PDB file with one MODEL, atoms N, CA, C and O in Angstrom:
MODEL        1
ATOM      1  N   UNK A   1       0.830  -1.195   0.000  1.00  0.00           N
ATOM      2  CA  UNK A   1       0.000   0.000   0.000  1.00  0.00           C
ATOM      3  C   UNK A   1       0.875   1.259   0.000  1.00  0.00           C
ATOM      4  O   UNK A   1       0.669   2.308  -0.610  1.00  0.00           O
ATOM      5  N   UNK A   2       2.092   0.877   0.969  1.00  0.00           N
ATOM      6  CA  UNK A   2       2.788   2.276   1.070  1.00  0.00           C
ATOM      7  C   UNK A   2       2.979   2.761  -0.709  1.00  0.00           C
ATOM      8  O   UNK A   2       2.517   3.652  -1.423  1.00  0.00           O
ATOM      9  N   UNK A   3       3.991   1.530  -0.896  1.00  0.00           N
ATOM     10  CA  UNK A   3       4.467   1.201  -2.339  1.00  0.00           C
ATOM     11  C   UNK A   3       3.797   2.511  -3.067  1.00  0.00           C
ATOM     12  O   UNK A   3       4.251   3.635  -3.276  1.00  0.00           O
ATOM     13  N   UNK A   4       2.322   1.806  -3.419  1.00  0.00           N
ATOM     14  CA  UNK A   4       1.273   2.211  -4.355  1.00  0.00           C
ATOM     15  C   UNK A   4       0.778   3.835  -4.126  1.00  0.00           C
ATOM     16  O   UNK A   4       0.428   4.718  -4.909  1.00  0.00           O
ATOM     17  N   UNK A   5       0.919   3.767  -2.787  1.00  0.00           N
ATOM     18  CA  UNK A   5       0.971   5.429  -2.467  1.00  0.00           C
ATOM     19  C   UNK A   5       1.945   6.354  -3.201  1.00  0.00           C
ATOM     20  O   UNK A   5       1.779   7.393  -3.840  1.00  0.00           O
ATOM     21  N   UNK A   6       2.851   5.734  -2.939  1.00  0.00           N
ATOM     22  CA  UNK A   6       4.487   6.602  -3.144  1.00  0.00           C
ATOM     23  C   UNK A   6       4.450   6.353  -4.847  1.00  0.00           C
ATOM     24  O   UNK A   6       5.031   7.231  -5.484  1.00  0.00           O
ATOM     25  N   UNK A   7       3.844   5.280  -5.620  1.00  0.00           N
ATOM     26  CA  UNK A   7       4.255   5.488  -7.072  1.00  0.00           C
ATOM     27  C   UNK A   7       3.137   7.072  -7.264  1.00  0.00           C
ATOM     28  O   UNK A   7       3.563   8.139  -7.706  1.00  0.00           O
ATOM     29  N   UNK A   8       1.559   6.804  -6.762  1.00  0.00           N
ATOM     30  CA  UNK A   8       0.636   8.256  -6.997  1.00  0.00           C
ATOM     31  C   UNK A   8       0.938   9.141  -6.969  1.00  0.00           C
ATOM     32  O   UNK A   8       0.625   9.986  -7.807  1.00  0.00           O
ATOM     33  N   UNK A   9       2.212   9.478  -5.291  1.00  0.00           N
ATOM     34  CA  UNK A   9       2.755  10.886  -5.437  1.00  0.00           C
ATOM     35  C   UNK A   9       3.477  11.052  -6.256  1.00  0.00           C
ATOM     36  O   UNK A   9       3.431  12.188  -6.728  1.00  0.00           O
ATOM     37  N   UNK A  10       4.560  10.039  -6.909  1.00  0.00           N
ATOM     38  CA  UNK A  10       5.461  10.262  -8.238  1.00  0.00           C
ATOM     39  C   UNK A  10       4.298  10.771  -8.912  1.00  0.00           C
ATOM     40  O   UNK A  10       4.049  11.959  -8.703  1.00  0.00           O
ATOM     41  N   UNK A  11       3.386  10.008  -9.822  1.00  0.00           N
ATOM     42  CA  UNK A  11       2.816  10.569 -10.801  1.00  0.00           C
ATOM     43  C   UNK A  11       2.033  11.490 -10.806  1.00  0.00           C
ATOM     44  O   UNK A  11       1.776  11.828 -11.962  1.00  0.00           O
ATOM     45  N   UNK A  12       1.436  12.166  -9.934  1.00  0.00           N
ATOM     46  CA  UNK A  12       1.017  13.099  -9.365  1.00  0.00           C
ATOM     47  C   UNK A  12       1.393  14.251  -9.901  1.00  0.00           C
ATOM     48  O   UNK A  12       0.737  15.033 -10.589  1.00  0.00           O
ATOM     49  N   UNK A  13       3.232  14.339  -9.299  1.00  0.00           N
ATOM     50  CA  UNK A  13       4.016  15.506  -9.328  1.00  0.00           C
ATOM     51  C   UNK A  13       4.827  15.573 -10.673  1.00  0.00           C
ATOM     52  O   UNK A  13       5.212  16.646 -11.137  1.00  0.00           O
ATOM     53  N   UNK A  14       5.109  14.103 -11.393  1.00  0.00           N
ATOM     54  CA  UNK A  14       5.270  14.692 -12.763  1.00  0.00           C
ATOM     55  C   UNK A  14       4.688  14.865 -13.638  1.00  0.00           C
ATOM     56  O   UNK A  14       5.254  15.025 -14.720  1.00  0.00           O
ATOM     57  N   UNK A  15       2.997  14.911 -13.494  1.00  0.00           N
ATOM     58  CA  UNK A  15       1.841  15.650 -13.791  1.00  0.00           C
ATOM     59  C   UNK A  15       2.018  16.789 -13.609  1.00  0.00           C
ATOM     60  O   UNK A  15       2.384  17.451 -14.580  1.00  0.00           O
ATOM     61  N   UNK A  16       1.752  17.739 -11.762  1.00  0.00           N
ATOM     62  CA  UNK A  16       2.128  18.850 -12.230  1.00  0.00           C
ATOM     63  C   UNK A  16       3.441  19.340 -12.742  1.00  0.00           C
ATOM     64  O   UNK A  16       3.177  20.040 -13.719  1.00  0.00           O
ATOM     65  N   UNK A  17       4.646  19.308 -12.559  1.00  0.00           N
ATOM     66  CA  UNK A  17       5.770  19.461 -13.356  1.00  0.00           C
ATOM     67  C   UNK A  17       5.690  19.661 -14.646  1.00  0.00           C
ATOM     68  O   UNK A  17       6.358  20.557 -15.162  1.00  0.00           O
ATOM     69  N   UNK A  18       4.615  18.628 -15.602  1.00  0.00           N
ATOM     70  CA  UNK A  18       4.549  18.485 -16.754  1.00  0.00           C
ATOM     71  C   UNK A  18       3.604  19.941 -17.104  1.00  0.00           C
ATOM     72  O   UNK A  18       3.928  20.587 -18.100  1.00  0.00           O
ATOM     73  N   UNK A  19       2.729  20.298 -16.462  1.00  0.00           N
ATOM     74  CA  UNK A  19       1.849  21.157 -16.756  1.00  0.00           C
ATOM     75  C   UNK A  19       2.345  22.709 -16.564  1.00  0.00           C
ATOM     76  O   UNK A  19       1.962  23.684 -17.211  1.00  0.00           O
ATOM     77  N   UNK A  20       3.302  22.672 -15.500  1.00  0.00           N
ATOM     78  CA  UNK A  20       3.690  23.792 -14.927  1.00  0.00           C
ATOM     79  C   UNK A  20       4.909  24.163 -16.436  1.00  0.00           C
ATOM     80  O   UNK A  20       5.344  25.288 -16.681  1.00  0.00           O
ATOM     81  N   UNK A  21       5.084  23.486 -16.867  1.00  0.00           N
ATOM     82  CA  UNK A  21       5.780  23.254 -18.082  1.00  0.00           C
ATOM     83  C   UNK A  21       5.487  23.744 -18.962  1.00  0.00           C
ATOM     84  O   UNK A  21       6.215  24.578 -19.501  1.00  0.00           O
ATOM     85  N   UNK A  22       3.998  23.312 -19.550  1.00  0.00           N
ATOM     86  CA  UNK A  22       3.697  23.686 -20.795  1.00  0.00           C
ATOM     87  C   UNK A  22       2.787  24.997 -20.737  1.00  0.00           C
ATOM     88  O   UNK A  22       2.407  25.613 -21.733  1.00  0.00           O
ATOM     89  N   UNK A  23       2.434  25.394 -19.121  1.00  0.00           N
ATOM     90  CA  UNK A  23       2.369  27.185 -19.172  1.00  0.00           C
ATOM     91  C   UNK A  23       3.323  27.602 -19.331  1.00  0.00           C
ATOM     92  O   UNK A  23       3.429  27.841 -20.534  1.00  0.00           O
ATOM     93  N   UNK A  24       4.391  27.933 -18.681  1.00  0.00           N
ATOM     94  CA  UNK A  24       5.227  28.453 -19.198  1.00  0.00           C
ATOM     95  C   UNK A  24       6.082  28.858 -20.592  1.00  0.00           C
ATOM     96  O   UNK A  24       6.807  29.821 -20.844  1.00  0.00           O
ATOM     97  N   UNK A  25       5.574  27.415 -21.565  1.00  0.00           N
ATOM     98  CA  UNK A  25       5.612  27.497 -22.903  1.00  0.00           C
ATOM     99  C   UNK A  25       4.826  27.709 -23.212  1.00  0.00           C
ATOM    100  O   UNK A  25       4.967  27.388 -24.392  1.00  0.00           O
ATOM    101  N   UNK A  26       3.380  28.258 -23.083  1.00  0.00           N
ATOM    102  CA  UNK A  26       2.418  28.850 -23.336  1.00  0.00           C
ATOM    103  C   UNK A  26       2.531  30.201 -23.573  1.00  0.00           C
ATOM    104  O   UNK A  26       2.124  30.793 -24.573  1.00  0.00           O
ATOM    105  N   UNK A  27       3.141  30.706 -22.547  1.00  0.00           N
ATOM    106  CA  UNK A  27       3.495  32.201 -21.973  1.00  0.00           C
ATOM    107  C   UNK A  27       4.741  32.835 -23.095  1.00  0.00           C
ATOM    108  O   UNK A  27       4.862  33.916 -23.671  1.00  0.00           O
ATOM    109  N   UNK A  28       5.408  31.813 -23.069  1.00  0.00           N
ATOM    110  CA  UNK A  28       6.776  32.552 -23.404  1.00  0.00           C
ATOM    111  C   UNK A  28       6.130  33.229 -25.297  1.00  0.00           C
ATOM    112  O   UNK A  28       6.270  34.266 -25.945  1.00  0.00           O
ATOM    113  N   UNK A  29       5.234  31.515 -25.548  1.00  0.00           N
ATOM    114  CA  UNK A  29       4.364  31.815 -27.267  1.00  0.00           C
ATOM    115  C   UNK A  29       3.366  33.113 -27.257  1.00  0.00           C
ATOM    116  O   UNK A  29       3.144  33.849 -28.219  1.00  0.00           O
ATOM    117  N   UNK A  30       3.112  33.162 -26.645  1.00  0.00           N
ATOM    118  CA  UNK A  30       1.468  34.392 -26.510  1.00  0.00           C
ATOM    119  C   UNK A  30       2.618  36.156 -26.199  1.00  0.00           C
ATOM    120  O   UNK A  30       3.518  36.447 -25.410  1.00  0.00           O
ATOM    121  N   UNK A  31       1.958  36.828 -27.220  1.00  0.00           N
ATOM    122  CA  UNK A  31       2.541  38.197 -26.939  1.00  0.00           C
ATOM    123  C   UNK A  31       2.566  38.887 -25.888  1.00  0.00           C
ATOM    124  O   UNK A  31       1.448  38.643 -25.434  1.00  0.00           O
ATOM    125  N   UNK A  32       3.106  39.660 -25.093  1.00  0.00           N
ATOM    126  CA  UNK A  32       3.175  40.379 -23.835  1.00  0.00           C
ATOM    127  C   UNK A  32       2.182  41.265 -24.154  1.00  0.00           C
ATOM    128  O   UNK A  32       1.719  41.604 -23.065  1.00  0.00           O
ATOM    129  N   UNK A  33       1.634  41.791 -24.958  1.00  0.00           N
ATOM    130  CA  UNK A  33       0.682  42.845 -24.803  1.00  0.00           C
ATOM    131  C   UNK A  33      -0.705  42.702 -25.890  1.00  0.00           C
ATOM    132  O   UNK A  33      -0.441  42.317 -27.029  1.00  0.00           O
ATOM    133  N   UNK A  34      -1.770  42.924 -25.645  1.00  0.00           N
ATOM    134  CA  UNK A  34      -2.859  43.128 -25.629  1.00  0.00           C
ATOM    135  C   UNK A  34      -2.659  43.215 -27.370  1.00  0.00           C
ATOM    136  O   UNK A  34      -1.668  43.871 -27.692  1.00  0.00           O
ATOM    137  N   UNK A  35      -3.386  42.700 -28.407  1.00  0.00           N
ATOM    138  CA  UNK A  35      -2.860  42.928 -29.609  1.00  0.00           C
ATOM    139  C   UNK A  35      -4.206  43.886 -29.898  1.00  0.00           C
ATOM    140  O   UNK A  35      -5.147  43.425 -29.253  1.00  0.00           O
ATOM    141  N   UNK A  36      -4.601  45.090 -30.673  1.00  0.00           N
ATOM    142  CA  UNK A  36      -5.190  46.249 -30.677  1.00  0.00           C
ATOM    143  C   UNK A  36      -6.355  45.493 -31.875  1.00  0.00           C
ATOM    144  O   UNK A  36      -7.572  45.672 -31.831  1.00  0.00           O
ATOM    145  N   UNK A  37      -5.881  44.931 -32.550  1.00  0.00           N
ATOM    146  CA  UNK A  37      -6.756  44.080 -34.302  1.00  0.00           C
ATOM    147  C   UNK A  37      -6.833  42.589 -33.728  1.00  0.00           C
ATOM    148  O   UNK A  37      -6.490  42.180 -32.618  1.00  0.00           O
ATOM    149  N   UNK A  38      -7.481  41.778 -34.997  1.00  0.00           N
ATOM    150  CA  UNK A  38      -7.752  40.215 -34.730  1.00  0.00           C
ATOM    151  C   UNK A  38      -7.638  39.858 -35.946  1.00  0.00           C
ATOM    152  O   UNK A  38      -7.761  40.703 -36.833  1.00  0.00           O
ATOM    153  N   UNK A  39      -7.385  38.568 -36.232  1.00  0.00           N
ATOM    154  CA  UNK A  39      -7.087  37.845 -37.365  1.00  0.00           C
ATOM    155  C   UNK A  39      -8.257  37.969 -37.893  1.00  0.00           C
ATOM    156  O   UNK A  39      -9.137  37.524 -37.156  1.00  0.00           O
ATOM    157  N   UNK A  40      -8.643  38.415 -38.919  1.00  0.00           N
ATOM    158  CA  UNK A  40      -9.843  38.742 -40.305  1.00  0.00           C
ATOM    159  C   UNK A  40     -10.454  39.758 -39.894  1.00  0.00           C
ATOM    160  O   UNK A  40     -11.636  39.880 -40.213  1.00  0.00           O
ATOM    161  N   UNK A  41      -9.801  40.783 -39.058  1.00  0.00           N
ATOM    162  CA  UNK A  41     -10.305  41.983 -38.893  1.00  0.00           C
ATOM    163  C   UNK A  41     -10.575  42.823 -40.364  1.00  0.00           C
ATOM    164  O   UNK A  41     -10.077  42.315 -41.369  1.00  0.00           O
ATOM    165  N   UNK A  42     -11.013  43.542 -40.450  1.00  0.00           N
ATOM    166  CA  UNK A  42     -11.100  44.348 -41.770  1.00  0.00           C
ATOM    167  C   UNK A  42     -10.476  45.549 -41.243  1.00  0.00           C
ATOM    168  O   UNK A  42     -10.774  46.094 -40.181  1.00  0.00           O
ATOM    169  N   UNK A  43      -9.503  45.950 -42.147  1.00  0.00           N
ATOM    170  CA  UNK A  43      -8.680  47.179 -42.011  1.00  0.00           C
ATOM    171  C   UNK A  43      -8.421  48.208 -42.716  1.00  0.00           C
ATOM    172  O   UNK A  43      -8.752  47.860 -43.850  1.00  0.00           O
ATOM    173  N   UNK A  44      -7.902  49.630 -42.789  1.00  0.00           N
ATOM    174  CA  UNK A  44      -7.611  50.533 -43.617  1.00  0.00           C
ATOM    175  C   UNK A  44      -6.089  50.852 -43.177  1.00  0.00           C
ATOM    176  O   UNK A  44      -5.796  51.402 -42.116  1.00  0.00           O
ATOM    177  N   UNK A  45      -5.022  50.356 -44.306  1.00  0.00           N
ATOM    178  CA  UNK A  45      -3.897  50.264 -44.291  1.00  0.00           C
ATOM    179  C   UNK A  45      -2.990  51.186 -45.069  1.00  0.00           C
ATOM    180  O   UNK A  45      -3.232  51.176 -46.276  1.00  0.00           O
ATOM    181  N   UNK A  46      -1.996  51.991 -44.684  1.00  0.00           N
ATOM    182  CA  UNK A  46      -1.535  52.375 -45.616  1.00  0.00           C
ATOM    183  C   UNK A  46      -0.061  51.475 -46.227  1.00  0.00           C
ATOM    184  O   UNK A  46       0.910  51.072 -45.587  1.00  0.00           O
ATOM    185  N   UNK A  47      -0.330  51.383 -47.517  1.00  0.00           N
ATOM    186  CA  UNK A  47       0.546  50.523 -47.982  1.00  0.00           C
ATOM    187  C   UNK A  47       2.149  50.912 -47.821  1.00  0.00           C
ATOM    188  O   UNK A  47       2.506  52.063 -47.570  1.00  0.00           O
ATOM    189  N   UNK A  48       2.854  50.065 -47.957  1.00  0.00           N
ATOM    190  CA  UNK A  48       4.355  49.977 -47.642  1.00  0.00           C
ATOM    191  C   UNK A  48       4.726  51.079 -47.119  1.00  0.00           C
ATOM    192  O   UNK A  48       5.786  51.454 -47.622  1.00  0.00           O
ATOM    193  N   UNK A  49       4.182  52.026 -46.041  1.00  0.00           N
ATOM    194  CA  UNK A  49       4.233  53.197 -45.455  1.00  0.00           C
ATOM    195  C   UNK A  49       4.249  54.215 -46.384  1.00  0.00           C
ATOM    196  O   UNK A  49       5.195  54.996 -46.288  1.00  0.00           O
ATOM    197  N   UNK A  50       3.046  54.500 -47.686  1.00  0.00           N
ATOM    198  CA  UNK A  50       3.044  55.082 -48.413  1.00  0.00           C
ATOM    199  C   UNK A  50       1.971  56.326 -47.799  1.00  0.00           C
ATOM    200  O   UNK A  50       1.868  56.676 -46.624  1.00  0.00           O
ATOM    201  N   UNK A  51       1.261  56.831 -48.932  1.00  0.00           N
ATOM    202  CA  UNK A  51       0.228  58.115 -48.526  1.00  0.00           C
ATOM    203  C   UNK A  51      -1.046  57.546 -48.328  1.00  0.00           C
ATOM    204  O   UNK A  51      -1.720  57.801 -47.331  1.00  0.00           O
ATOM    205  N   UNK A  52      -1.504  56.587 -49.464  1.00  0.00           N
ATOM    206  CA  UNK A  52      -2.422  56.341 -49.911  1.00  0.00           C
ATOM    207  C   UNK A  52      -2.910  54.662 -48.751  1.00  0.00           C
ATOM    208  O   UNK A  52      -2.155  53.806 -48.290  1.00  0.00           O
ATOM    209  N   UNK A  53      -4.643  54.815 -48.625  1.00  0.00           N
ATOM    210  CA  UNK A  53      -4.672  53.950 -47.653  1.00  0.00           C
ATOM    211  C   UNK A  53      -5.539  53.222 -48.305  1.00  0.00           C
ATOM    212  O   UNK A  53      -6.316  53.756 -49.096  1.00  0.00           O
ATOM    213  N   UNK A  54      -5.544  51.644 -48.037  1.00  0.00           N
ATOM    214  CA  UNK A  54      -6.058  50.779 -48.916  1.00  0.00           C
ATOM    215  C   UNK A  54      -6.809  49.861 -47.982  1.00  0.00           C
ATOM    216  O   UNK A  54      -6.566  49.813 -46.776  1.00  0.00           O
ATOM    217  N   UNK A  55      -7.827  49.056 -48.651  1.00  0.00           N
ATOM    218  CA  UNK A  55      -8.817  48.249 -47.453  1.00  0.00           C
ATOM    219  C   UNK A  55      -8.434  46.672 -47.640  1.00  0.00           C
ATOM    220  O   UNK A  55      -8.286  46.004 -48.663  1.00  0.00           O
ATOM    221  N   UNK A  56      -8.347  46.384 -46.460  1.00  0.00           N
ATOM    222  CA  UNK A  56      -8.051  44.629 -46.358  1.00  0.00           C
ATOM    223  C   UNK A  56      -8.441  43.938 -45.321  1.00  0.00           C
ATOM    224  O   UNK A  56      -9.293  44.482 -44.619  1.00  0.00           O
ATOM    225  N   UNK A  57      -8.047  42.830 -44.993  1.00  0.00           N
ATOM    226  CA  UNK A  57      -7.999  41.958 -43.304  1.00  0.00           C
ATOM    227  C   UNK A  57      -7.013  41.421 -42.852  1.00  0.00           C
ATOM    228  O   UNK A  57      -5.982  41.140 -43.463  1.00  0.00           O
ATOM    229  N   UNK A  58      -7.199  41.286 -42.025  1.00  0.00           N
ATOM    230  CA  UNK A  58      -5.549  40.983 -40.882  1.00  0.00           C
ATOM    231  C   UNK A  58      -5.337  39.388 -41.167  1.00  0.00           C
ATOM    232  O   UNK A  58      -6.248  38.692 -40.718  1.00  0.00           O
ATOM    233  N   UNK A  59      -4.114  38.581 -41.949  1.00  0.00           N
ATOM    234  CA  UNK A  59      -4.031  37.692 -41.963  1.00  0.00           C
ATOM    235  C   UNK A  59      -2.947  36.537 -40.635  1.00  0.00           C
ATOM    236  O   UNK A  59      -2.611  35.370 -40.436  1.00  0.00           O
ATOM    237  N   UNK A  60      -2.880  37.230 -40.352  1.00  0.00           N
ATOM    238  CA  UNK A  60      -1.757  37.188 -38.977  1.00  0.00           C
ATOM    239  C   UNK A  60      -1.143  38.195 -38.211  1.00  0.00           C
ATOM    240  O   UNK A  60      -0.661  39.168 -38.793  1.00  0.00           O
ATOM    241  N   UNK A  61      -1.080  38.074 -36.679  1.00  0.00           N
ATOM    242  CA  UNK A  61      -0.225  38.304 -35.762  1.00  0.00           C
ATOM    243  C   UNK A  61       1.012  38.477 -36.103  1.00  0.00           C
ATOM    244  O   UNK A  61       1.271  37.894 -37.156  1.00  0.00           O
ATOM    245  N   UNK A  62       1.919  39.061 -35.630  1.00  0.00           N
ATOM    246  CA  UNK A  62       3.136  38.382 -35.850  1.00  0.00           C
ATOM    247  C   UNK A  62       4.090  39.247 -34.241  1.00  0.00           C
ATOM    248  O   UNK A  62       5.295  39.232 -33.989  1.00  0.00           O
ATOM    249  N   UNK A  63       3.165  39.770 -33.610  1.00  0.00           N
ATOM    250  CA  UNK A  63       4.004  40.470 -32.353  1.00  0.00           C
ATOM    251  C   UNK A  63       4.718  41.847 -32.525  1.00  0.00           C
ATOM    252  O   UNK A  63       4.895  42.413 -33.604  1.00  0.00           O
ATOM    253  N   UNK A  64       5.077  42.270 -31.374  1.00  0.00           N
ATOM    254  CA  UNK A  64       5.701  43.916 -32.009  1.00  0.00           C
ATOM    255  C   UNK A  64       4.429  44.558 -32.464  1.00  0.00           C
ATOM    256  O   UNK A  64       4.749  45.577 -33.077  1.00  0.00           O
ATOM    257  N   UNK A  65       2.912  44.395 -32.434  1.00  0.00           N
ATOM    258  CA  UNK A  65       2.009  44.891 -32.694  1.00  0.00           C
ATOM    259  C   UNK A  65       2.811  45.008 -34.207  1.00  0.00           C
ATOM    260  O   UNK A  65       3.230  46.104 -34.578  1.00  0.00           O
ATOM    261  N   UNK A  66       2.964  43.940 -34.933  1.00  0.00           N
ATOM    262  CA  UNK A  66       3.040  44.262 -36.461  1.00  0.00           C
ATOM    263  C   UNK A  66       1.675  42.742 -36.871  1.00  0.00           C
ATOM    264  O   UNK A  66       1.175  41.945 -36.078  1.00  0.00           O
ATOM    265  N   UNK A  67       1.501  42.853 -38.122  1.00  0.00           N
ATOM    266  CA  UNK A  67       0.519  42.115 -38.594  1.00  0.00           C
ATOM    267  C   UNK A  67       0.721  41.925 -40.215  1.00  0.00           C
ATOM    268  O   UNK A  67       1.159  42.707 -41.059  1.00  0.00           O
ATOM    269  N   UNK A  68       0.369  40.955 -40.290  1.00  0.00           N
ATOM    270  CA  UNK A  68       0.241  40.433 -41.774  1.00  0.00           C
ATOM    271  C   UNK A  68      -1.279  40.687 -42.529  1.00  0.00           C
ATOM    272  O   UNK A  68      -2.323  40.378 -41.955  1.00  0.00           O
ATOM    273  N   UNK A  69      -1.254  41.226 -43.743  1.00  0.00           N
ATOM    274  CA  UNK A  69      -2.344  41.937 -44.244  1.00  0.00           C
ATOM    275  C   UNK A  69      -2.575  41.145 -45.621  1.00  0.00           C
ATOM    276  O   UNK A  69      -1.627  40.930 -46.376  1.00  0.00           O
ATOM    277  N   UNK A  70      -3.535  40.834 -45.834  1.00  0.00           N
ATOM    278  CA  UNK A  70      -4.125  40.960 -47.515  1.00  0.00           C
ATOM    279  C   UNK A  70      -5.172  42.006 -47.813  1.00  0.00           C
ATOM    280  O   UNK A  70      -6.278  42.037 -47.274  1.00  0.00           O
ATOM    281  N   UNK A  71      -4.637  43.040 -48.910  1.00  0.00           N
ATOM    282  CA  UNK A  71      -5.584  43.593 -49.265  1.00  0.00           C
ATOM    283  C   UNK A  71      -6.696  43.296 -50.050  1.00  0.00           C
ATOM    284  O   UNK A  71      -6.844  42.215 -50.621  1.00  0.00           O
ATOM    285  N   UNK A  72      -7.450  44.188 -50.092  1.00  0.00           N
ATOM    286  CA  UNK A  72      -8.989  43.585 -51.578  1.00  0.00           C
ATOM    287  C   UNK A  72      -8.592  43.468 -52.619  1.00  0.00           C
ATOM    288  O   UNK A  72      -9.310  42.942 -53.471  1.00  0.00           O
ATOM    289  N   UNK A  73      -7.174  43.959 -52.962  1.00  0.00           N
ATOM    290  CA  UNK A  73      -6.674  43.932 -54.285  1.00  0.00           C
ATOM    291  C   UNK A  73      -5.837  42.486 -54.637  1.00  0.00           C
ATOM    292  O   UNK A  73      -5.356  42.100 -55.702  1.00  0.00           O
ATOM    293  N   UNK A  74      -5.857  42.111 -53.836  1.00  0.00           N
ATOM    294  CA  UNK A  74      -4.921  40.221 -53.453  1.00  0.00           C
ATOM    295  C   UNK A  74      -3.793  40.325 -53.434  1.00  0.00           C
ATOM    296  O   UNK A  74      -3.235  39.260 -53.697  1.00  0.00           O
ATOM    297  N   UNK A  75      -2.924  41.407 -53.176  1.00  0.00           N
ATOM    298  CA  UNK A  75      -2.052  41.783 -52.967  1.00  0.00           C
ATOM    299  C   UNK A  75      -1.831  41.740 -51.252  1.00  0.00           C
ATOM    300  O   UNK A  75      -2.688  42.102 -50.446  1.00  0.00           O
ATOM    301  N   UNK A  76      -0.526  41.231 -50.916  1.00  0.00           N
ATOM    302  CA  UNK A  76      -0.648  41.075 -49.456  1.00  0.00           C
ATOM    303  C   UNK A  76       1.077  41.670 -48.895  1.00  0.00           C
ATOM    304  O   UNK A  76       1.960  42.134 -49.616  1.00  0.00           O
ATOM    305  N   UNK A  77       1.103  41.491 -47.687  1.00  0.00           N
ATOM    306  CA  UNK A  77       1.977  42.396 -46.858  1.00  0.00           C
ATOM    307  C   UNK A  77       1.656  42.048 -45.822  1.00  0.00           C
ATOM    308  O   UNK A  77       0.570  41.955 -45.250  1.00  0.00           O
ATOM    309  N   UNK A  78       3.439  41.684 -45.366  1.00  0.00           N
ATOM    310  CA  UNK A  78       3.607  41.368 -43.870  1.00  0.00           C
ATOM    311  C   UNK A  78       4.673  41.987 -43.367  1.00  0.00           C
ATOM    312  O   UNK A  78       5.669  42.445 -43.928  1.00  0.00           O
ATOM    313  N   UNK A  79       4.254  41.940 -41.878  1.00  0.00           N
ATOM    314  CA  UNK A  79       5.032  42.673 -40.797  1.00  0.00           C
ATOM    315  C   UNK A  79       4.593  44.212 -40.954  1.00  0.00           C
ATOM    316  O   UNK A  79       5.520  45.012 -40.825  1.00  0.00           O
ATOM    317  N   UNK A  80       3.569  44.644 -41.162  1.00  0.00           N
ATOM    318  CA  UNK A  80       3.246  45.912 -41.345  1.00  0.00           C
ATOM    319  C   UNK A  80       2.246  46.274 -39.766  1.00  0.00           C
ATOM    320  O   UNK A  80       1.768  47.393 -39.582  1.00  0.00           O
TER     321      UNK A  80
ENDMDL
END
């Protein structure tokens, strides 16, 4: 019985270990701050930091509050 006790607390604790784990790799993946847009947001962009502003949706995140864009024109752009 002791035995069978003592294997539960093993597995127990490299349960949590295992979990306490994959928050932390959770955390380190997910951006530190609040991202302002959402993936298929619809947007008004100005292209390659030009004058002129063009309409699209957010095709990705990418952190640094930068984002990956396709415009209506199927023309696309990332890290903007």
């Amino acid at each position: 019985a002791r035995r069978e006790a003592a294997r539960v607390r093993e597995r127990d604790e490299a349960a949590r270990r295992e979990a306490a784990r994959a928050r932390e790799a959770a955390a380190r993946e997910r951006p530190s701050y609040n991202a302002a847009f959402a993936v298929n947001q619809r947007v008004e962009v100005r292209s390659r930091g030009g004058n002129q502003w063009f309409t699209g949706k957010i095709t990705a995140i990418r952190g640094d509050r930068l984002y990956d864009i396709l415009y209506d024109d199927g023309e696309s752009e990332a890290r903007v």
